[in-house]
GROMACS .gro file of C-alpha atoms in nm:
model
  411
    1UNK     CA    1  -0.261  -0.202   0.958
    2UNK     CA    2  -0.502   0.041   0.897
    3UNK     CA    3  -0.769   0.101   0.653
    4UNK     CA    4  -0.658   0.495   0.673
    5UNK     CA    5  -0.290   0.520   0.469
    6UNK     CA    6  -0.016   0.595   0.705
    7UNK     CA    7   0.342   0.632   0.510
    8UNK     CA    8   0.626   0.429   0.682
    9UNK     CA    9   0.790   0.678   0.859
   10UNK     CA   10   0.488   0.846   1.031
   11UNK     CA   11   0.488   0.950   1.404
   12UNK     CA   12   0.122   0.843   1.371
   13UNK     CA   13   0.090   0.521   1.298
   14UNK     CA   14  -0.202   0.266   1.455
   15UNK     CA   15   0.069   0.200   1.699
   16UNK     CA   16   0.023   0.562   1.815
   17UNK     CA   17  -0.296   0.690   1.864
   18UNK     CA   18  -0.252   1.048   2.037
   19UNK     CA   19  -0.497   1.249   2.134
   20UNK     CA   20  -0.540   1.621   2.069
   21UNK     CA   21  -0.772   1.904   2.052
   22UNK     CA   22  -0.906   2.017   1.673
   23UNK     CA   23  -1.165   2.271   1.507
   24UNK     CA   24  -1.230   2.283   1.144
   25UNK     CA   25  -1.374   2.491   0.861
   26UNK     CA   26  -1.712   2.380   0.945
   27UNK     CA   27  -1.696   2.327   1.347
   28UNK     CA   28  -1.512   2.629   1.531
   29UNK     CA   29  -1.554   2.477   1.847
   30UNK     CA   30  -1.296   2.340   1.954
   31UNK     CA   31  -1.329   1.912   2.081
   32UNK     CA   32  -1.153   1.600   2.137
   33UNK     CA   33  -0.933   1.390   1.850
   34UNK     CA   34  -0.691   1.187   1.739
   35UNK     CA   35  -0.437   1.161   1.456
   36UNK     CA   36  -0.332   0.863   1.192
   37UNK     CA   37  -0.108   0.941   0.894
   38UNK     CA   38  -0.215   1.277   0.778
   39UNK     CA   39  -0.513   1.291   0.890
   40UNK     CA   40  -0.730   1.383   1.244
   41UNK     CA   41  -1.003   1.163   1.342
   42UNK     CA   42  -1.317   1.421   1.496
   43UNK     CA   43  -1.372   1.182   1.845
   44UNK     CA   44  -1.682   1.421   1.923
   45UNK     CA   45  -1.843   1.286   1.574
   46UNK     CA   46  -1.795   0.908   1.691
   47UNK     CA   47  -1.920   0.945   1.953
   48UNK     CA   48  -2.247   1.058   1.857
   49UNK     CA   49  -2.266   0.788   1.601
   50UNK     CA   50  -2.229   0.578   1.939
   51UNK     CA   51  -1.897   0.398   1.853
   52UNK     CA   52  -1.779   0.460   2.218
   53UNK     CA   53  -2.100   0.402   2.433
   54UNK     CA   54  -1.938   0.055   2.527
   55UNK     CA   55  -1.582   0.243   2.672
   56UNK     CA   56  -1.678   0.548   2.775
   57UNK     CA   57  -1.965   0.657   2.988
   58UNK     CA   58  -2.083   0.964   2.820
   59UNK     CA   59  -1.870   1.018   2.559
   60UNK     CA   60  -2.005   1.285   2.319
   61UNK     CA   61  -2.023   1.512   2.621
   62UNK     CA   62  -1.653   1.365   2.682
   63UNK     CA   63  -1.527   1.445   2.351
   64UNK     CA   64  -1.731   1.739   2.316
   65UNK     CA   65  -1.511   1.887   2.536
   66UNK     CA   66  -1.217   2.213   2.448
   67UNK     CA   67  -0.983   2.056   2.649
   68UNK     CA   68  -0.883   1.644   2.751
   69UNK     CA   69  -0.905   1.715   3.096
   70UNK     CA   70  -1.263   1.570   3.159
   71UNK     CA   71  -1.123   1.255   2.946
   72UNK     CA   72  -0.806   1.247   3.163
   73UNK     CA   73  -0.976   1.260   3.459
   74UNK     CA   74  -1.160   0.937   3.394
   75UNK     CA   75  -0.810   0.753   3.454
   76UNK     CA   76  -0.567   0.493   3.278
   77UNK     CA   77  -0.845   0.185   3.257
   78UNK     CA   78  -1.061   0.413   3.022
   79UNK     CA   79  -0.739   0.573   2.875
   80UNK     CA   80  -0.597   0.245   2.778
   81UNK     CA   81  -0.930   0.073   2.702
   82UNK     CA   82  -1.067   0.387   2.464
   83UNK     CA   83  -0.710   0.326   2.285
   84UNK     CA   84  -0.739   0.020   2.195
   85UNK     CA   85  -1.089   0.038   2.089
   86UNK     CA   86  -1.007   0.341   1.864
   87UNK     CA   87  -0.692   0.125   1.699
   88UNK     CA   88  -0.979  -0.123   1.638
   89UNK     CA   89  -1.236   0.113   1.452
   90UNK     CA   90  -0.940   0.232   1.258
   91UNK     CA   91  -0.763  -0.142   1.152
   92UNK     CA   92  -0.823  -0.280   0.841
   93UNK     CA   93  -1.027  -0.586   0.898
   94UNK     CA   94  -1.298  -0.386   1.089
   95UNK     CA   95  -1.601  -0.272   0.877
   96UNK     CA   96  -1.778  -0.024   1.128
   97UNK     CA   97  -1.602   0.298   1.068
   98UNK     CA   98  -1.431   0.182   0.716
   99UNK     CA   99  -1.747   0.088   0.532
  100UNK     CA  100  -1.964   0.408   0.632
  101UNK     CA  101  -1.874   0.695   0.391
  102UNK     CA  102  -2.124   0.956   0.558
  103UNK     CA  103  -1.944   0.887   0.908
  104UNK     CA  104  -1.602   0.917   0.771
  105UNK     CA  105  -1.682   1.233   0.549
  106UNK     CA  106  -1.809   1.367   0.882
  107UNK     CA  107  -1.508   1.257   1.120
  108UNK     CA  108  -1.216   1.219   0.916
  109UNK     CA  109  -1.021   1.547   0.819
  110UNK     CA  110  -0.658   1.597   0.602
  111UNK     CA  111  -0.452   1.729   0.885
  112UNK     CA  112  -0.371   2.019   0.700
  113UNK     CA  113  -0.768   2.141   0.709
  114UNK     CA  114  -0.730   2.171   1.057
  115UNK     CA  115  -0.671   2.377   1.337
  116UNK     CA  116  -0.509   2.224   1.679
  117UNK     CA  117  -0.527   2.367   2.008
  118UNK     CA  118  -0.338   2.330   2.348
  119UNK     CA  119  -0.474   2.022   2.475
  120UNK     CA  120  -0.496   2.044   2.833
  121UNK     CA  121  -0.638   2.345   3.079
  122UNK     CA  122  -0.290   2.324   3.238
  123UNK     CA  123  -0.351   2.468   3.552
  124UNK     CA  124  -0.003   2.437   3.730
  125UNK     CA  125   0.322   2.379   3.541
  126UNK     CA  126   0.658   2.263   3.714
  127UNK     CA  127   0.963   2.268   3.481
  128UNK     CA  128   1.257   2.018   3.633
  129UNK     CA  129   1.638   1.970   3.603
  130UNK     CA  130   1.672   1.649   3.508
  131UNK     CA  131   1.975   1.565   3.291
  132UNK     CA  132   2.263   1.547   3.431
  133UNK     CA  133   2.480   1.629   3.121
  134UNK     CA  134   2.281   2.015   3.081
  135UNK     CA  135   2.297   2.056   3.458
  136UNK     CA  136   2.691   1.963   3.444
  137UNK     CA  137   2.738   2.202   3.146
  138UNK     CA  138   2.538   2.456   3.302
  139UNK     CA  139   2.731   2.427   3.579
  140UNK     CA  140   3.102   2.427   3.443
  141UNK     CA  141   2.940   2.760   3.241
  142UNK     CA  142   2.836   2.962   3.542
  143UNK     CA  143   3.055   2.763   3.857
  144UNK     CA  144   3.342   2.593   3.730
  145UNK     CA  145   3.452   2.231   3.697
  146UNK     CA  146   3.492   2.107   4.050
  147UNK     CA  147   3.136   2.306   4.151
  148UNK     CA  148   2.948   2.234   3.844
  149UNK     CA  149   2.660   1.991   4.011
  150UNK     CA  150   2.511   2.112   4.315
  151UNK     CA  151   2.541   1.898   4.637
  152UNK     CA  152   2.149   1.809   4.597
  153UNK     CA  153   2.137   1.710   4.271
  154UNK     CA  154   2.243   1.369   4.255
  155UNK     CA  155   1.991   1.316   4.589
  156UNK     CA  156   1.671   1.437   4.435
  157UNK     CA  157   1.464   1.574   4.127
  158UNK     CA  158   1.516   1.960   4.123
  159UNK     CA  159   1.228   2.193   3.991
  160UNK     CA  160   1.108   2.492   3.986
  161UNK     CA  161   0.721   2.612   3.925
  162UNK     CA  162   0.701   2.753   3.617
  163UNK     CA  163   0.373   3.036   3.460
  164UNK     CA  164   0.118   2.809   3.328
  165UNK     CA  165  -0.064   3.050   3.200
  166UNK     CA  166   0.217   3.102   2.908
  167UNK     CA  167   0.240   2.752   2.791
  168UNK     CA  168   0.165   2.760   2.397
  169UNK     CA  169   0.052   2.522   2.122
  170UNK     CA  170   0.275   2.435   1.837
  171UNK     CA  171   0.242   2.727   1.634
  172UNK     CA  172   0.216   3.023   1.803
  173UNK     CA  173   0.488   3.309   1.796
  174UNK     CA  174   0.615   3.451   2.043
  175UNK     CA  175   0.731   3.802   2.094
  176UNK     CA  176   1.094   3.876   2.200
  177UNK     CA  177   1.100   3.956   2.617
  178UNK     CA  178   1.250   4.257   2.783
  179UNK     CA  179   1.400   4.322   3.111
  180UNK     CA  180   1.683   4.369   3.354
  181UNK     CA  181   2.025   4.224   3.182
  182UNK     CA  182   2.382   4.303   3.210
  183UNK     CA  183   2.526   4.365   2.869
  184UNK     CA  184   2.859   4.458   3.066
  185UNK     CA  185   3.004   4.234   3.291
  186UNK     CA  186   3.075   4.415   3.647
  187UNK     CA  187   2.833   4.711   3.523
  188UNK     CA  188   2.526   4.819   3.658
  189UNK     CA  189   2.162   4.629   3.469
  190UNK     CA  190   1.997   4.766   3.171
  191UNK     CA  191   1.670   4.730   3.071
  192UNK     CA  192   1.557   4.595   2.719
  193UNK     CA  193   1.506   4.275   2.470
  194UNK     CA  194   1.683   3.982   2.564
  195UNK     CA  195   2.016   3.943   2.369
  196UNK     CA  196   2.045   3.560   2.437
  197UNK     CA  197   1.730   3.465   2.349
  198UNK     CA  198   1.734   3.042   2.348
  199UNK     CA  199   1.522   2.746   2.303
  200UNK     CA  200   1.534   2.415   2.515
  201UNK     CA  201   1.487   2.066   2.407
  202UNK     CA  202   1.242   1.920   2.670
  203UNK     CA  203   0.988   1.693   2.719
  204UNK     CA  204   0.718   1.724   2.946
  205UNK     CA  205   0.403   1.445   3.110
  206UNK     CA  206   0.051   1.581   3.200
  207UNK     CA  207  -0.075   1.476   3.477
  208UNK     CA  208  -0.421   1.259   3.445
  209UNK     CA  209  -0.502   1.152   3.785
  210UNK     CA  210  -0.415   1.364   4.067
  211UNK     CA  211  -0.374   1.289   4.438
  212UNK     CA  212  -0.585   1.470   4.763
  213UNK     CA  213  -0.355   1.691   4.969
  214UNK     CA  214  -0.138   1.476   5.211
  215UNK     CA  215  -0.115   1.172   5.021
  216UNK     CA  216   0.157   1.084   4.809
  217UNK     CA  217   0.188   0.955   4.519
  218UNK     CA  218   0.436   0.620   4.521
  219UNK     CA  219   0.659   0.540   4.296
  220UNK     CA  220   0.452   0.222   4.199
  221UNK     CA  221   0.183   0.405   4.105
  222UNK     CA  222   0.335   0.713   3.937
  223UNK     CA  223   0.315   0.585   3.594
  224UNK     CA  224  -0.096   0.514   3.642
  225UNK     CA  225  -0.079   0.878   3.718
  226UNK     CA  226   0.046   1.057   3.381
  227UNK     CA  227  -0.182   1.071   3.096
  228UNK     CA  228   0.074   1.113   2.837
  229UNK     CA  229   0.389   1.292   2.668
  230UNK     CA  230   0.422   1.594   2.460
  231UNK     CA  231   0.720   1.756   2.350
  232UNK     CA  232   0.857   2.115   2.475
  233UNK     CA  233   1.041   2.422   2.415
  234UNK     CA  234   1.080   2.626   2.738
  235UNK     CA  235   1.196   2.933   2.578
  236UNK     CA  236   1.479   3.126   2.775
  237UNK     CA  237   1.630   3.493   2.774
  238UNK     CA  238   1.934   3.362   2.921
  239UNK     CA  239   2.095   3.761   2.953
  240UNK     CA  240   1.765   3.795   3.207
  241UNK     CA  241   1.767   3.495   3.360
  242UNK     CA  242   2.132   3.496   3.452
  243UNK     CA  243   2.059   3.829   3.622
  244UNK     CA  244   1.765   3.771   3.817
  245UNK     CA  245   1.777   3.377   3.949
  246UNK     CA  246   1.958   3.430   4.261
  247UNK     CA  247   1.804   3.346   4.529
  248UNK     CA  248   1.499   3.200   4.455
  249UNK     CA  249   1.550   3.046   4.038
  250UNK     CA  250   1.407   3.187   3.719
  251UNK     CA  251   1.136   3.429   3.657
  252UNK     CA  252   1.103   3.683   3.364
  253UNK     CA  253   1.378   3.506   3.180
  254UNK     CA  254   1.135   3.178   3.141
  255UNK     CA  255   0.763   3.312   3.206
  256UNK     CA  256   0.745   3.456   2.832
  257UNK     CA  257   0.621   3.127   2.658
  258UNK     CA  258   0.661   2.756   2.672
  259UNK     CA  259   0.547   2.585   2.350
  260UNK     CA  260   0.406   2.245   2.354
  261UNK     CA  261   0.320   2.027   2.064
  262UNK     CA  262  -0.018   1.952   2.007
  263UNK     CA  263  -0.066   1.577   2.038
  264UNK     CA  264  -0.033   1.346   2.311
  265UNK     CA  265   0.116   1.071   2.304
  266UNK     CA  266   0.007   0.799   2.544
  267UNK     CA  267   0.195   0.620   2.832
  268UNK     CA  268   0.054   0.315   2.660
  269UNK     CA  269   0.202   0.393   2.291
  270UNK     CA  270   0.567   0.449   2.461
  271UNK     CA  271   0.553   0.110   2.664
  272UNK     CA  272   0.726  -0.066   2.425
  273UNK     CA  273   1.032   0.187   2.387
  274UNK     CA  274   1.121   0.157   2.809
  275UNK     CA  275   1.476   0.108   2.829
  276UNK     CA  276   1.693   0.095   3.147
  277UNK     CA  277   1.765   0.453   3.263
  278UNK     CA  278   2.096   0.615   3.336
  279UNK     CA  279   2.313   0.442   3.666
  280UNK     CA  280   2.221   0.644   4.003
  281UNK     CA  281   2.534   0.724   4.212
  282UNK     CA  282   2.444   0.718   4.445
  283UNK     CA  283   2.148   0.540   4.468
  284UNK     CA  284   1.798   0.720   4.535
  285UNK     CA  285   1.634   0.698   4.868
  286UNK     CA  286   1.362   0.407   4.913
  287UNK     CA  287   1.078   0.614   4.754
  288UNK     CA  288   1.268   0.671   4.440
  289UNK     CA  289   1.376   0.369   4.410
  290UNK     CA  290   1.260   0.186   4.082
  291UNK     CA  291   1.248  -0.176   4.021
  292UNK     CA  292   1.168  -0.163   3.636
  293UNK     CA  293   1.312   0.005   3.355
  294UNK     CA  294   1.139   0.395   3.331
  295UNK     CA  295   1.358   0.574   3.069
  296UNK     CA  296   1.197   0.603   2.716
  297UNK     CA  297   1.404   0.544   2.387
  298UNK     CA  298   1.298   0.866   2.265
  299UNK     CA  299   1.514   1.018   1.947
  300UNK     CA  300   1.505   1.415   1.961
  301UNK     CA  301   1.596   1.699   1.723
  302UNK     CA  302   1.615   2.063   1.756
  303UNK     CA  303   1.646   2.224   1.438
  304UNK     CA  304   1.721   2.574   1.341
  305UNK     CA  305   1.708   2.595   0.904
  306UNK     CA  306   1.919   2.249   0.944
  307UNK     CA  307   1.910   1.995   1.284
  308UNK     CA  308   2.152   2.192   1.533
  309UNK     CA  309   2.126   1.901   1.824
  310UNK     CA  310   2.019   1.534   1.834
  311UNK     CA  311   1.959   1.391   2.197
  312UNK     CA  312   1.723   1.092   2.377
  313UNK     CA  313   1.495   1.100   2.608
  314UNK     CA  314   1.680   0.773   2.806
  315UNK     CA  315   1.946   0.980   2.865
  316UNK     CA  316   1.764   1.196   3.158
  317UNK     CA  317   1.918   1.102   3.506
  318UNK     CA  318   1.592   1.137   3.724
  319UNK     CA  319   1.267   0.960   3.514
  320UNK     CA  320   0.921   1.093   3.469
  321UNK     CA  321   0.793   0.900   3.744
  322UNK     CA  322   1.058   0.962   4.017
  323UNK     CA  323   1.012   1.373   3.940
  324UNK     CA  324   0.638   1.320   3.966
  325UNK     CA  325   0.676   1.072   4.291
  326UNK     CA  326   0.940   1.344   4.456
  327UNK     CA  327   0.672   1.618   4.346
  328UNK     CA  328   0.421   1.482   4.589
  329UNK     CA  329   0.635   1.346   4.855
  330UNK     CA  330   0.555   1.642   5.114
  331UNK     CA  331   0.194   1.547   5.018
  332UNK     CA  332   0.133   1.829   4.745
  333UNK     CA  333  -0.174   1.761   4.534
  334UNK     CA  334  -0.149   1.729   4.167
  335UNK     CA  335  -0.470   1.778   3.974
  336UNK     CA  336  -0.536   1.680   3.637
  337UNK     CA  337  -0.345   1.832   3.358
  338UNK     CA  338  -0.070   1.954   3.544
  339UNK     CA  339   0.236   1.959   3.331
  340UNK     CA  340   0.591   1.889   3.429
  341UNK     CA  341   0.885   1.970   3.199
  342UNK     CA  342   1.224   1.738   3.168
  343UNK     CA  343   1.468   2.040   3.194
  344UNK     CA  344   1.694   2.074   2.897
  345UNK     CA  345   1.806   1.684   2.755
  346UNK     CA  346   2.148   1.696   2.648
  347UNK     CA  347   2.339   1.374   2.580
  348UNK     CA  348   2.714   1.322   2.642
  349UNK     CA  349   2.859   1.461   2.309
  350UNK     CA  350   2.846   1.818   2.176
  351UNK     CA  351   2.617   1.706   1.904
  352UNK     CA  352   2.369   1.620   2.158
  353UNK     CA  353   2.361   1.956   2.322
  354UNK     CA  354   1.981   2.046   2.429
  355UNK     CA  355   2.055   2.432   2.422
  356UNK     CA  356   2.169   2.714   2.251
  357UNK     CA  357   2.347   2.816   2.537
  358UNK     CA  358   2.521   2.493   2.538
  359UNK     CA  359   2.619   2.456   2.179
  360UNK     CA  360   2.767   2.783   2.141
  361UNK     CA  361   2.907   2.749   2.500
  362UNK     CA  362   2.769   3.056   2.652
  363UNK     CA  363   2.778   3.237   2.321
  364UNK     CA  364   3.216   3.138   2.309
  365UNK     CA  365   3.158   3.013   1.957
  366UNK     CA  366   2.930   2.981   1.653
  367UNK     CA  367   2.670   2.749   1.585
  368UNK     CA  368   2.703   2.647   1.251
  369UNK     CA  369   2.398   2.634   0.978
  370UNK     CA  370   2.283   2.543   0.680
  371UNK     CA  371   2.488   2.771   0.376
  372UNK     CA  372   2.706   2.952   0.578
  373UNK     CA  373   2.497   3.103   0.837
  374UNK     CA  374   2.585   3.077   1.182
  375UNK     CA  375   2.429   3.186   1.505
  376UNK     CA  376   2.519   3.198   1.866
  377UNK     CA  377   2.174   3.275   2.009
  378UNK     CA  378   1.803   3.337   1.822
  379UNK     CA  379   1.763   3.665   1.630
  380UNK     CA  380   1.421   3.802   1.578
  381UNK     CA  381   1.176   3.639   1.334
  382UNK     CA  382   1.389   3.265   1.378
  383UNK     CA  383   1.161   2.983   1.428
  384UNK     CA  384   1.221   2.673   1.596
  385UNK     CA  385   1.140   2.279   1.530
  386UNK     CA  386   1.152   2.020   1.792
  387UNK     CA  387   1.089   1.656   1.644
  388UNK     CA  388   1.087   1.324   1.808
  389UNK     CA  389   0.977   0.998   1.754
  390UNK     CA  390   1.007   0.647   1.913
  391UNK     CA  391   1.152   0.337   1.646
  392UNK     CA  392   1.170  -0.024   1.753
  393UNK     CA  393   1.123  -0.369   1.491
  394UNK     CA  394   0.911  -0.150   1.224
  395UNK     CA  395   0.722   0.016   1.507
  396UNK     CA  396   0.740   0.392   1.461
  397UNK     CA  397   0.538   0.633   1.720
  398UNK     CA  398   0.603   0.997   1.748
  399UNK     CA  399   0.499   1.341   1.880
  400UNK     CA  400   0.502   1.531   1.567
  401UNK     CA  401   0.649   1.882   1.576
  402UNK     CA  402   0.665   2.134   1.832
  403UNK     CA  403   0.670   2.468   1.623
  404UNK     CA  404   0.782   2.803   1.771
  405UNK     CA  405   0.898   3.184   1.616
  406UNK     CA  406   1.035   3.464   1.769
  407UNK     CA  407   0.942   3.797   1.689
  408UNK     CA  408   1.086   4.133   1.741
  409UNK     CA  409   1.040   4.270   2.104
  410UNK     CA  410   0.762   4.474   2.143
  411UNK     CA  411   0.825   4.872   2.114
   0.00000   0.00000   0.00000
């Protein structure tokens, strides 16, 4: 327990402890936090009080900092061990943060006073394929049943490199894209706002540690690797993307804006919610090939005025640390605060559907809302809400929400 109020069903319980990047009334600059209950603990203020001088070397120039990356790249030991120390200054039976009003005043803000920021300088951003059920749906859509999965897919994690430099924060709107789309099948492209504009139910790990060029990272080692979890929305002009992706995958109809949501959630927190993956037919090769269970138990919602589509994280195919191990394989380097998406997780029912595209089956039928209102794809000025949380014997540790709106194209 702590001595800070969390209700019962927060994602941020002591269990949690994310970490995120905050500025306030008082302090523009932007610096290093955390969150419990409703509430964001100022890192850069405890540190100077000298509360971390025993975990981390340096730590008000750590936490002084706009972005985790310089935290990240201290790797898991001082991750895990500046974790734990934080659930300690914030438990009940501990007097040093609890019993000094000044410090707390000075550290200890009501979420909704303030402001959160991306957390990571992302500098790369790979965006994979990784459930089977969207890539079969996807498929049927576009191929046909008997040519839905591609002969690869089933033999490795596929990806594509996505824009880094359009990955949002929780928050931010986004203006509709233009660009080449056939509104008439068999006629020649036209050029203006996306008419199947869609959002995707994804997750996504930043990278902590990365590896020098040449050397691998293993699969035993992957997980050492990621810093944490956020949830994401790679938004997608499907009418664009459909148009453009052959040969070489998606471009305009993705580079617009991915939103991610603002906290991270540590490798640590979601240790307790690994669950055996899906079955591998056939089975990876020998450096995919995972002894341990490496799927999270990870409830998700995607909600548009009501929820339109609840899905799990454990039912992804390829895991977090095969995509990052097959990412490196041919020796590429990942640095820290790379981020690597899911791809769309859909489950096996309709219900579960991680897409737009999906639930209205390629805009075939409506997707039904709250009093009557229905929609096939997103019109202009809808907003988003991706949720999801972990739950496991009274343990509850989430991600928050991951907040996006779309507004009209530009003219």
């Amino acid at each position: 327990m702590s001595f800070i109020e969390t209700k019962p069903d927060s994602d941020f319980s002591i269990h949690n402890i994310p970490f995120g990047i905050i500025s306030t009334a008082h302090n523009a600059a932007p610096r290093v936090a955390t969150r419990i209950g409703d509430f964001a603990v100022d890192l850069s203020v405890l540190a100077q009080a000298g509360l971390f001088s025993s975990v981390v070397a340096d730590a008000q120039g750590v936490f002084s900092q706009p972005t985790l990356n310089l935290f990240m790249s201290l790797g898991k030991p001082v991750w895990s061990a500046t974790r734990k120390h934080i659930q300690k200054l914030l438990s009940a039976s501990e007097a040093t943060l609890r019993d000094n009003k000044d410090l707390l005043e000075r550290a200890v803000f009501p979420i909704s006073t303030v402001k959160t920021h991306l957390p990571a300088n992302i500098g790369d951003y790979t965006d994979f394929y990784a459930s089977k059920e969207h890539a079969t749906n996807v498929g049927i859509m576009f191929r046909g049943k008997e040519n839905a999965l591609m002969p690869n897919w089933t033999h490795l994690p596929v990806g594509y490199h996505g824009r880094a430099s359009s990955v949002v924060v929780s928050g931010t709107e986004l203006k509709r894209p233009q660009g080449q789309r056939v509104v008439v099948k068999g006629e020649a492209p036209q050029f203006g706002p996306s008419l199947r504009m869609d959002c995707e139910l994804e997750m996504a790990f930043l990278v902590g540690t990365g590896n020098n060029l040449g050397e691998p990272i293993t699969i035993d080692n992957a997980k050492d690797h990621m810093f944490g979890v956020v949830l994401m929305n790679d938004w997608s002009a499907r009418d664009i993307q459909a148009w453009e992706y052959v040969p070489l995958g998606p471009f305009l109809g993705k580079n617009f804006g991915t939103t991610v949501s603002a906290w991270v959630v540590t490798m640590d927190a979601l240790e307790p919610f690994l669950v055996p993956g899906p079955v591998q037919d056939p089975k990876p090769m020998a450096y995919l090939a995972e002894s341990t269970a490496s799927a999270y138990d990870i409830n998700l919602e995607s909600s548009k005025y009501s929820v339109i589509s609840r899905s799990n994280l454990k039912y992804m195919y390829w895991s977090f640390a095969q995509q990052l191990t097959h990412h490196t394989v041919n020796g590429c380097n990942m640095r820290t605060g790379d981020l690597c998406g899911s791809g769309t997780i859909s489950g096996p029912t309709e219900d579960s559907f991680g897409s737009m595209l999906e639930l209205s089956w390629s805009g075939a039928k409506d997707i039904q809302l709250e009093d009557g209102i229905t929609r096939k794809f997103l019109k202009d000025n809808d907003e988003m809400i991706l949720a999801g949380w972990c739950e496991k014997d009274g343990v509850r540790v989430g991600f928050g929400e991951c907040h996006g709106k779309i507004l009209p194209a530009r003219v």
